[in-house]
Every structure is written in C-alpha cells, then in structure tokens.
PDB file of C-alpha atoms and ligand atoms in Angstrom:
ATOM      1  CA  MET I   1      -0.052   0.025  -0.109  1.00 69.00           C
ATOM      2  CA  ASN I   2       1.446   3.283  -0.971  1.00 71.00           C
ATOM      3  CA  THR I   3      -0.782   5.790   0.966  1.00 88.00           C
ATOM      4  CA  ASN I   4       0.377   7.163   4.376  1.00 96.00           C
ATOM      5  CA  LEU I   5      -1.631   5.279   7.326  1.00 98.00           C
ATOM      6  CA  THR I   6      -2.130   6.599  10.649  1.00 98.00           C
ATOM      7  CA  LEU I   7      -4.224   4.733  13.382  1.00 98.00           C
ATOM      8  CA  ILE I   8      -5.625   7.471  15.757  1.00 98.00           C
ATOM      9  CA  SER I   9      -5.658   5.244  19.025  1.00 98.00           C
ATOM     10  CA  HIS I  10      -6.063   5.104  22.852  1.00 98.00           C
ATOM     11  CA  ARG I  11      -3.614   3.155  24.770  1.00 97.00           C
ATOM     12  CA  LEU I  12      -6.236   0.759  26.406  1.00 98.00           C
ATOM     13  CA  CYS I  13      -8.751   0.631  23.466  1.00 98.00           C
ATOM     14  CA  PRO I  14      -9.665  -3.004  22.554  1.00 98.00           C
ATOM     15  CA  PHE I  15     -11.023  -1.945  19.198  1.00 98.00           C
ATOM     16  CA  VAL I  16      -7.718  -0.176  18.399  1.00 98.00           C
ATOM     17  CA  GLN I  17      -5.923  -3.424  19.210  1.00 98.00           C
ATOM     18  CA  ARG I  18      -8.001  -5.431  16.358  1.00 98.00           C
ATOM     19  CA  ALA I  19      -6.798  -2.589  13.928  1.00 98.00           C
ATOM     20  CA  VAL I  20      -2.956  -2.798  15.094  1.00 98.00           C
ATOM     21  CA  ILE I  21      -3.051  -6.585  15.127  1.00 98.00           C
ATOM     22  CA  ALA I  22      -4.487  -6.565  11.302  1.00 98.00           C
ATOM     23  CA  LEU I  23      -1.743  -3.939  10.310  1.00 98.00           C
ATOM     24  CA  GLU I  24       1.011  -6.206  12.284  1.00 98.00           C
ATOM     25  CA  GLU I  25      -0.081  -9.440  10.723  1.00 98.00           C
ATOM     26  CA  LYS I  26      -0.130  -7.789   7.176  1.00 97.00           C
ATOM     27  CA  GLY I  27       3.541  -5.882   7.561  1.00 96.00           C
ATOM     28  CA  VAL I  28       1.767  -2.732   6.642  1.00 96.00           C
ATOM     29  CA  ALA I  29       3.609   0.401   7.429  1.00 96.00           C
ATOM     30  CA  TYR I  30       1.685   2.857   9.706  1.00 97.00           C
ATOM     31  CA  THR I  31       1.937   5.534  12.293  1.00 98.00           C
ATOM     32  CA  ARG I  32       0.072   5.214  15.527  1.00 98.00           C
ATOM     33  CA  ARG I  33      -1.047   8.509  17.447  1.00 98.00           C
ATOM     34  CA  ASP I  34      -2.516   8.125  20.837  1.00 97.00           C
ATOM     35  CA  ILE I  35      -5.173  10.727  22.026  1.00 98.00           C
ATOM     36  CA  ASP I  36      -6.575  11.142  25.554  1.00 97.00           C
ATOM     37  CA  LEU I  37     -10.502  10.292  25.164  1.00 97.00           C
ATOM     38  CA  ALA I  38     -11.031  12.240  28.439  1.00 94.00           C
ATOM     39  CA  ASN I  39      -9.818  15.220  26.668  1.00 97.00           C
ATOM     40  CA  LYS I  40     -10.595  14.854  22.879  1.00 98.00           C
ATOM     41  CA  PRO I  41      -8.465  17.313  20.503  1.00 97.00           C
ATOM     42  CA  ASP I  42     -10.384  19.194  18.172  1.00 98.00           C
ATOM     43  CA  TRP I  43      -8.541  17.751  15.090  1.00 97.00           C
ATOM     44  CA  PHE I  44      -9.756  14.239  16.310  1.00 98.00           C
ATOM     45  CA  LEU I  45     -13.312  15.214  16.402  1.00 98.00           C
ATOM     46  CA  ALA I  46     -13.147  16.598  13.377  1.00 97.00           C
ATOM     47  CA  VAL I  47     -12.494  13.211  11.626  1.00 97.00           C
ATOM     48  CA  SER I  48     -14.384  10.804  14.037  1.00 98.00           C
ATOM     49  CA  PRO I  49     -18.031  11.336  13.513  1.00 97.00           C
ATOM     50  CA  LEU I  50     -18.768   9.304  17.016  1.00 97.00           C
ATOM     51  CA  GLY I  51     -15.688  10.550  19.034  1.00 98.00           C
ATOM     52  CA  LYS I  52     -14.178   7.234  19.040  1.00 98.00           C
ATOM     53  CA  THR I  53     -11.188   5.510  18.412  1.00 98.00           C
ATOM     54  CA  PRO I  54     -10.032   3.928  16.524  1.00 98.00           C
ATOM     55  CA  VAL I  55      -9.774   6.068  13.242  1.00 98.00           C
ATOM     56  CA  LEU I  56      -7.655   5.111  10.134  1.00 98.00           C
ATOM     57  CA  LEU I  57      -6.353   7.861   8.357  1.00 98.00           C
ATOM     58  CA  VAL I  58      -5.667   6.926   4.680  1.00 98.00           C
ATOM     59  CA  GLY I  59      -3.805   9.682   3.429  1.00 97.00           C
ATOM     60  CA  ASP I  60      -6.248  12.340   5.027  1.00 94.00           C
ATOM     61  CA  GLU I  61      -9.436  10.280   4.425  1.00 97.00           C
ATOM     62  CA  PRO I  62     -10.725   9.200   7.743  1.00 98.00           C
ATOM     63  CA  LEU I  63     -12.228   5.632   8.315  1.00 98.00           C
ATOM     64  CA  PHE I  64     -13.953   4.811  11.532  1.00 98.00           C
ATOM     65  CA  GLU I  65     -15.182   1.619  13.145  1.00 98.00           C
ATOM     66  CA  SER I  66     -12.524  -1.157  13.864  1.00 98.00           C
ATOM     67  CA  ALA I  67     -14.477  -3.619  11.823  1.00 97.00           C
ATOM     68  CA  VAL I  68     -14.888  -1.347   8.864  1.00 98.00           C
ATOM     69  CA  ILE I  69     -11.117  -0.699   9.100  1.00 98.00           C
ATOM     70  CA  CYS I  70     -10.041  -4.297   9.335  1.00 98.00           C
ATOM     71  CA  GLU I  71     -12.205  -5.113   6.086  1.00 98.00           C
ATOM     72  CA  TYR I  72     -10.722  -2.092   4.505  1.00 98.00           C
ATOM     73  CA  LEU I  73      -6.955  -3.264   5.159  1.00 98.00           C
ATOM     74  CA  GLU I  74      -8.431  -6.911   4.302  1.00 98.00           C
ATOM     75  CA  GLU I  75      -9.567  -5.585   0.631  1.00 97.00           C
ATOM     76  CA  THR I  76      -6.482  -3.478   0.075  1.00 96.00           C
ATOM     77  CA  THR I  77      -3.543  -5.461   1.411  1.00 95.00           C
ATOM     78  CA  GLU I  78      -1.662  -8.937   0.925  1.00 89.00           C
ATOM     79  CA  ASP I  79      -1.836 -11.954   3.594  1.00 92.00           C
ATOM     80  CA  ALA I  80      -5.414 -12.476   3.755  1.00 97.00           C
ATOM     81  CA  LEU I  81      -7.067 -12.728   7.165  1.00 98.00           C
ATOM     82  CA  HIS I  82     -10.454 -13.778   6.093  1.00 98.00           C
ATOM     83  CA  PRO I  83     -11.418 -17.007   4.899  1.00 98.00           C
ATOM     84  CA  ALA I  84     -11.686 -17.299   0.941  1.00 97.00           C
ATOM     85  CA  ASP I  85     -14.829 -18.998   1.194  1.00 98.00           C
ATOM     86  CA  PRO I  86     -17.916 -16.653   1.330  1.00 98.00           C
ATOM     87  CA  LEU I  87     -19.876 -18.657   3.752  1.00 98.00           C
ATOM     88  CA  ARG I  88     -16.962 -19.075   6.232  1.00 98.00           C
ATOM     89  CA  ARG I  89     -16.262 -15.474   5.617  1.00 98.00           C
ATOM     90  CA  ALA I  90     -19.659 -14.424   6.803  1.00 98.00           C
ATOM     91  CA  GLN I  91     -19.336 -16.642   9.662  1.00 98.00           C
ATOM     92  CA  HIS I  92     -16.235 -15.237  10.787  1.00 98.00           C
ATOM     93  CA  ARG I  93     -17.956 -11.751  10.449  1.00 98.00           C
ATOM     94  CA  GLY I  94     -20.593 -12.876  13.184  1.00 98.00           C
ATOM     95  CA  TRP I  95     -17.955 -14.136  15.489  1.00 98.00           C
ATOM     96  CA  ILE I  96     -16.359 -10.740  15.432  1.00 98.00           C
ATOM     97  CA  GLU I  97     -19.634  -9.238  16.026  1.00 98.00           C
ATOM     98  CA  TYR I  98     -19.768 -11.565  19.030  1.00 98.00           C
ATOM     99  CA  SER I  99     -16.466 -10.149  20.247  1.00 98.00           C
ATOM    100  CA  SER I 100     -18.109  -6.584  20.404  1.00 98.00           C
ATOM    101  CA  ALA I 101     -21.037  -8.034  22.658  1.00 98.00           C
ATOM    102  CA  LEU I 102     -18.186  -9.782  24.992  1.00 98.00           C
ATOM    103  CA  LEU I 103     -16.534  -6.356  25.346  1.00 98.00           C
ATOM    104  CA  ASN I 104     -19.653  -4.418  26.102  1.00 98.00           C
ATOM    105  CA  ALA I 105     -20.213  -7.515  28.584  1.00 98.00           C
ATOM    106  CA  ILE I 106     -16.931  -6.892  30.191  1.00 98.00           C
ATOM    107  CA  ALA I 107     -17.321  -3.226  30.421  1.00 98.00           C
ATOM    108  CA  ALA I 108     -20.636  -3.890  32.170  1.00 98.00           C
ATOM    109  CA  TYR I 109     -18.393  -6.353  34.549  1.00 98.00           C
ATOM    110  CA  TYR I 110     -15.913  -3.438  35.577  1.00 98.00           C
ATOM    111  CA  SER I 111     -18.775  -0.866  35.677  1.00 98.00           C
ATOM    112  CA  ALA I 112     -21.019  -2.747  37.930  1.00 98.00           C
ATOM    113  CA  PRO I 113     -22.325  -0.682  40.676  1.00 98.00           C
ATOM    114  CA  ASP I 114     -22.566  -3.035  43.544  1.00 97.00           C
ATOM    115  CA  GLU I 115     -22.208  -6.610  44.325  1.00 97.00           C
ATOM    116  CA  ALA I 116     -25.377  -8.044  42.895  1.00 98.00           C
ATOM    117  CA  ALA I 117     -24.577  -6.386  39.500  1.00 98.00           C
ATOM    118  CA  LEU I 118     -21.102  -7.858  39.501  1.00 98.00           C
ATOM    119  CA  GLN I 119     -22.231 -11.095  40.096  1.00 98.00           C
ATOM    120  CA  ALA I 120     -24.771 -10.970  37.560  1.00 98.00           C
ATOM    121  CA  ALA I 121     -22.191  -9.547  34.866  1.00 98.00           C
ATOM    122  CA  ALA I 122     -19.956 -12.391  36.056  1.00 98.00           C
ATOM    123  CA  SER I 123     -22.398 -14.977  35.399  1.00 98.00           C
ATOM    124  CA  ASP I 124     -23.341 -13.074  32.050  1.00 98.00           C
ATOM    125  CA  LEU I 125     -19.627 -13.577  30.860  1.00 98.00           C
ATOM    126  CA  ASP I 126     -19.509 -17.169  32.040  1.00 98.00           C
ATOM    127  CA  GLN I 127     -22.653 -18.052  29.676  1.00 98.00           C
ATOM    128  CA  ARG I 128     -21.167 -15.946  26.883  1.00 98.00           C
ATOM    129  CA  LEU I 129     -17.830 -17.889  27.060  1.00 98.00           C
ATOM    130  CA  ALA I 130     -20.067 -21.326  27.226  1.00 98.00           C
ATOM    131  CA  ARG I 131     -21.456 -20.410  23.935  1.00 98.00           C
ATOM    132  CA  LEU I 132     -17.942 -19.546  22.420  1.00 98.00           C
ATOM    133  CA  GLU I 133     -16.202 -22.669  23.612  1.00 98.00           C
ATOM    134  CA  GLN I 134     -19.000 -24.940  21.798  1.00 98.00           C
ATOM    135  CA  ALA I 135     -17.826 -22.705  18.482  1.00 97.00           C
ATOM    136  CA  LEU I 136     -14.391 -23.695  18.861  1.00 98.00           C
ATOM    137  CA  GLY I 137     -12.250 -26.431  17.069  1.00 96.00           C
ATOM    138  CA  ASP I 138      -8.907 -27.889  17.988  1.00 97.00           C
ATOM    139  CA  GLY I 139      -6.992 -24.682  17.704  1.00 95.00           C
ATOM    140  CA  PRO I 140      -4.517 -23.172  17.853  1.00 98.00           C
ATOM    141  CA  TYR I 141      -6.538 -20.441  16.404  1.00 98.00           C
ATOM    142  CA  PHE I 142     -10.235 -19.691  15.903  1.00 98.00           C
ATOM    143  CA  ALA I 143     -10.388 -21.835  12.655  1.00 97.00           C
ATOM    144  CA  GLY I 144      -7.297 -24.017  12.998  1.00 97.00           C
ATOM    145  CA  ALA I 145      -3.754 -23.102  11.947  1.00 97.00           C
ATOM    146  CA  ALA I 146      -4.455 -19.917  10.255  1.00 97.00           C
ATOM    147  CA  PHE I 147      -4.610 -16.669  11.985  1.00 98.00           C
ATOM    148  CA  SER I 148      -7.811 -14.729  11.136  1.00 98.00           C
ATOM    149  CA  LEU I 149      -9.451 -11.719  11.941  1.00 98.00           C
ATOM    150  CA  VAL I 150     -11.611 -13.413  14.567  1.00 98.00           C
ATOM    151  CA  ASP I 151      -8.203 -14.279  16.280  1.00 98.00           C
ATOM    152  CA  ALA I 152      -7.480 -10.294  15.996  1.00 98.00           C
ATOM    153  CA  ALA I 153     -10.915  -9.499  17.726  1.00 98.00           C
ATOM    154  CA  PHE I 154     -10.748 -12.152  20.394  1.00 98.00           C
ATOM    155  CA  GLY I 155      -6.793 -11.111  21.544  1.00 98.00           C
ATOM    156  CA  PRO I 156      -7.929  -7.911  23.117  1.00 98.00           C
ATOM    157  CA  VAL I 157     -10.902  -9.729  24.716  1.00 98.00           C
ATOM    158  CA  PHE I 158      -8.639 -12.254  26.351  1.00 98.00           C
ATOM    159  CA  ARG I 159      -6.051  -9.840  27.373  1.00 98.00           C
ATOM    160  CA  TYR I 160      -8.843  -8.250  29.905  1.00 98.00           C
ATOM    161  CA  PHE I 161      -9.351 -11.911  31.288  1.00 98.00           C
ATOM    162  CA  SER I 162      -5.523 -12.091  32.059  1.00 97.00           C
ATOM    163  CA  VAL I 163      -5.530  -9.249  33.997  1.00 97.00           C
ATOM    164  CA  PHE I 164      -8.777  -9.918  35.872  1.00 97.00           C
ATOM    165  CA  GLU I 165      -7.146 -13.654  36.535  1.00 97.00           C
ATOM    166  CA  ARG I 166      -3.947 -11.787  37.933  1.00 95.00           C
ATOM    167  CA  LEU I 167      -6.302  -9.543  40.192  1.00 95.00           C
ATOM    168  CA  GLY I 168      -7.857 -12.656  41.373  1.00 94.00           C
ATOM    169  CA  VAL I 169     -11.380 -11.374  40.517  1.00 96.00           C
ATOM    170  CA  TYR I 170     -12.404 -13.402  37.211  1.00 97.00           C
ATOM    171  CA  ALA I 171     -11.092 -15.925  35.108  1.00 98.00           C
ATOM    172  CA  ILE I 172     -12.159 -17.969  32.038  1.00 98.00           C
ATOM    173  CA  PRO I 173     -13.655 -20.953  33.824  1.00 98.00           C
ATOM    174  CA  PRO I 174     -11.334 -23.920  33.853  1.00 97.00           C
ATOM    175  CA  GLU I 175     -14.041 -26.125  32.009  1.00 97.00           C
ATOM    176  CA  PHE I 176     -13.669 -23.922  29.079  1.00 98.00           C
ATOM    177  CA  ALA I 177     -10.317 -25.650  27.950  1.00 98.00           C
ATOM    178  CA  ARG I 178     -10.536 -24.751  24.225  1.00 98.00           C
ATOM    179  CA  ILE I 179     -11.088 -20.895  25.084  1.00 98.00           C
ATOM    180  CA  ARG I 180      -7.973 -21.050  27.736  1.00 98.00           C
ATOM    181  CA  ALA I 181      -5.661 -22.776  25.156  1.00 98.00           C
ATOM    182  CA  TRP I 182      -6.782 -20.261  22.420  1.00 98.00           C
ATOM    183  CA  ALA I 183      -6.265 -17.151  24.752  1.00 98.00           C
ATOM    184  CA  GLN I 184      -2.446 -18.553  25.455  1.00 98.00           C
ATOM    185  CA  ALA I 185      -1.953 -18.816  21.941  1.00 98.00           C
ATOM    186  CA  LEU I 186      -3.164 -15.381  20.918  1.00 98.00           C
ATOM    187  CA  ALA I 187      -1.387 -13.877  24.155  1.00 98.00           C
ATOM    188  CA  ALA I 188       1.900 -15.514  22.490  1.00 98.00           C
ATOM    189  CA  ARG I 189       1.399 -14.269  18.862  1.00 98.00           C
ATOM    190  CA  GLU I 190       3.825 -11.191  18.136  1.00 98.00           C
ATOM    191  CA  SER I 191       1.199  -9.101  16.703  1.00 98.00           C
ATOM    192  CA  VAL I 192      -1.400  -9.150  19.604  1.00 98.00           C
ATOM    193  CA  ALA I 193       1.568  -8.552  22.186  1.00 97.00           C
ATOM    194  CA  ALA I 194       2.719  -5.481  19.975  1.00 96.00           C
ATOM    195  CA  ALA I 195      -0.907  -3.844  20.161  1.00 98.00           C
ATOM    196  CA  VAL I 196      -0.490  -2.523  23.763  1.00 98.00           C
ATOM    197  CA  ALA I 197       2.387  -0.936  25.603  1.00 97.00           C
ATOM    198  CA  SER I 198       4.608  -3.210  27.949  1.00 96.00           C
ATOM    199  CA  ASP I 199       3.035  -1.324  31.001  1.00 97.00           C
ATOM    200  CA  TYR I 200      -0.768  -2.167  29.597  1.00 97.00           C
ATOM    201  CA  ALA I 201      -1.474  -4.267  32.790  1.00 97.00           C
ATOM    202  CA  GLU I 202      -0.600  -1.529  34.931  1.00 96.00           C
ATOM    203  CA  GLN I 203      -2.524   0.989  33.024  1.00 97.00           C
ATOM    204  CA  LEU I 204      -5.402  -1.098  32.999  1.00 97.00           C
ATOM    205  CA  VAL I 205      -5.590  -1.716  36.704  1.00 96.00           C
ATOM    206  CA  ARG I 206      -5.441   2.218  37.056  1.00 96.00           C
ATOM    207  CA  PHE I 207      -8.008   2.660  34.762  1.00 96.00           C
ATOM    208  CA  LEU I 208     -10.026  -0.104  36.825  1.00 97.00           C
ATOM    209  CA  GLU I 209      -9.296   1.553  40.248  1.00 95.00           C
ATOM    210  CA  GLU I 210     -10.889   4.969  38.682  1.00 94.00           C
ATOM    211  CA  ARG I 211     -14.145   3.518  38.154  1.00 93.00           C
ATOM    212  CA  LYS I 212     -16.885   4.210  40.880  1.00 93.00           C
ATOM    213  CA  SER I 213     -17.752   0.542  40.699  1.00 98.00           C
ATOM    214  CA  GLU I 214     -17.864  -2.548  42.769  1.00 98.00           C
ATOM    215  CA  LEU I 215     -14.786  -4.180  41.089  1.00 98.00           C
ATOM    216  CA  ALA I 216     -12.802  -0.752  41.913  1.00 97.00           C
ATOM    217  CA  ARG I 217     -13.737  -1.259  45.559  1.00 96.00           C
ATOM    218  CA  ARG I 218     -12.502  -4.873  45.478  1.00 94.00           C
ATOM    219  CA  ILE I 219      -9.474  -4.198  43.759  1.00 93.00           C
ATOM    220  CA  THR I 220      -8.582  -1.418  46.139  1.00 88.00           C
ATOM    221  CA  ALA I 221      -9.409  -3.334  49.382  1.00 83.00           C
ATOM    222  CA  ALA I 222      -7.188  -6.303  48.231  1.00 81.00           C
ATOM    223  CA  ALA I 223      -4.204  -3.998  47.472  1.00 78.00           C
ATOM    224  CA  LEU I 224      -4.728  -2.568  51.024  1.00 77.00           C
ATOM    225  CA  ALA I 225      -4.940  -5.820  52.696  1.00 79.00           C
ATOM    226  CA  ALA I 226      -1.969  -7.220  50.625  1.00 74.00           C
TER     227      ALA I 226
HETATM  228  N1  LIG D 301     -17.578   0.037  17.387  1.00 58.12           N
HETATM  229  C1  LIG D 301     -16.654   0.857  17.660  1.00 58.12           C
HETATM  230  C2  LIG D 301     -16.359   0.970  19.183  1.00 58.12           C
HETATM  231  C3  LIG D 301     -15.038   1.861  19.374  1.00 58.12           C
HETATM  232  C4  LIG D 301     -15.156   2.428  20.807  1.00 58.12           C
HETATM  233  O1  LIG D 301     -16.173   2.355  21.650  1.00 58.12           O
HETATM  234  N2  LIG D 301     -14.111   3.078  21.246  1.00 58.12           N
HETATM  235  C5  LIG D 301     -14.019   3.789  22.669  1.00 58.12           C
HETATM  236  C6  LIG D 301     -12.667   3.540  23.429  1.00 58.12           C
HETATM  237  S1  LIG D 301     -12.374   1.722  23.480  1.00 58.12           S
HETATM  238  C7  LIG D 301     -14.108   5.178  22.434  1.00 58.12           C
HETATM  239  O2  LIG D 301     -13.678   5.844  21.769  1.00 58.12           O
HETATM  240  N3  LIG D 301     -15.153   5.711  23.510  1.00 58.12           N
HETATM  241  C8  LIG D 301     -15.483   7.114  23.292  1.00 58.12           C
HETATM  242  C9  LIG D 301     -14.846   7.990  24.533  1.00 58.12           C
HETATM  243  O3  LIG D 301     -14.819   7.297  25.553  1.00 58.12           O
HETATM  244  O4  LIG D 301     -15.354   9.073  24.945  1.00 58.12           O
HETATM  245  C10 LIG D 301     -15.640   0.163  16.858  1.00 58.12           C
HETATM  246  O5  LIG D 301     -15.569  -1.093  16.702  1.00 58.12           O
HETATM  247  O6  LIG D 301     -14.255   0.977  16.591  1.00 58.12           O
END
C-alpha cells in the first residue's frame, strides 16, 4: 500500500488493538497516534463522527469503526486474514460481532455498581464464554492453523481476562479448556503482544481503580490488605 496510514488510537482501547493486530499481521507500515479520550482534541473530533477510537487516516481520508477498518485493510493488502469461502467469511464476521458484544459485557462487569450487579455480570460472561467454547475446534486459532480477523478481535478480549485473573477477580472458567488454550496462543502471538505498551496491565488496573464500581472497591481493598 502506497498511501500513508495513521491509526488514531487510545492506549487501552480493545477496538484499536484489532486494527493494530491486522496491520502488524499484514506487515503494513503505519503510524500510531494515541489520544486522550477524556480530553479529545478538536482535530480528532473533526475526523471521528462518533468521537471514538480507532480512526484510520488513509492519507487524509478518515475511516471509522474497527471492523470497517479491518475489512478495508483486508481488501487493500496482501496476506488474507479472512477465509476465501464466502460462507466461512460471513461466519467469521458473525464471531467478530460476538467479540464486540463480549467487550460490552466486560465493560458491564467492570462498571457494575454493586455486589449483585457484579455477580450478574460475571455469570453473563460465563454464559457468553460457554457459547464460544462450543464454536471452537482444535486450535490453536479460531479456525485452526491460520490466524484470522476473528483472532485479531478476541486477542484484546482475552487480555482483560488475563489481568482480571491476576487480580483474582474473574477468570475464564477452567472447564472451557479450548478457550483457555486459544487465549494462551493469542497472548503468545507477536502481533497481539505488539498491540499494547509493555505497561498495559498497570495502566488497565489504574483505569479500573478509577471507576466508581464494585470491582474498583474490590481491587482497592485487596491492594490495601496485601
Ligand atoms: N464500534 C466501535 C467502538 C469503538 C469504541 O467504543 N471506542 C471507545 C474506546 S475503546 C471510544 O472511543 N469511546 C469514546 C469515549 O470514551 O469517549 C469500533 O468498533 O470501532
């Protein structure tokens, strides 16, 4: 690709990470520009109709919505990350949508205002993961040996769970062995690791502690007791 690509990003945003992973997998040159979503610059608002990251600037043409950005990269670059078969490709798009719903469920979990809401959000996560477990084959990736855009979408999902597990607040249930193995394979993939800074876990914990949520109270109490 000859056009300059700039990915307008936020350091923790899971949707940004999808686009970074696709760019890295395809070996496409790009510049990443992180912004502060709590203090959005005017130049960002001018190119982001929903005021959300990611936005990919293709030259000076803005593209918004992570799934759309990934589809554009797929159509314009080498190294396909979608299956060639139209039915399989459509199914992959469905599972990418599923990962977006899972990200919303994760946000509901870390924003839950009280104990009852936190427990309800955790069991909602369990149910969503149970359905996902049924969709998986032998791995290591979603569709077997080939890394796909579904993997790019779930890498950022599992990153939350790995931090939650380290904090002792939530983990992928052990009976979902296929998901646990898949999450490990994704964490070990170079493109997935490269999508965040090395201090991601500390930054995420700080972000979680700043919520006025039950999870924030738990993390803070555990840190005080340690
Ligand atoms: N559907 C969008 C979701 C993007 C999104 O929600 N981004 C968040 C950050 S992870 C955002 O920019 N939120 C706006 C804000 O925090 O003000 C996509 O897939 O790109």
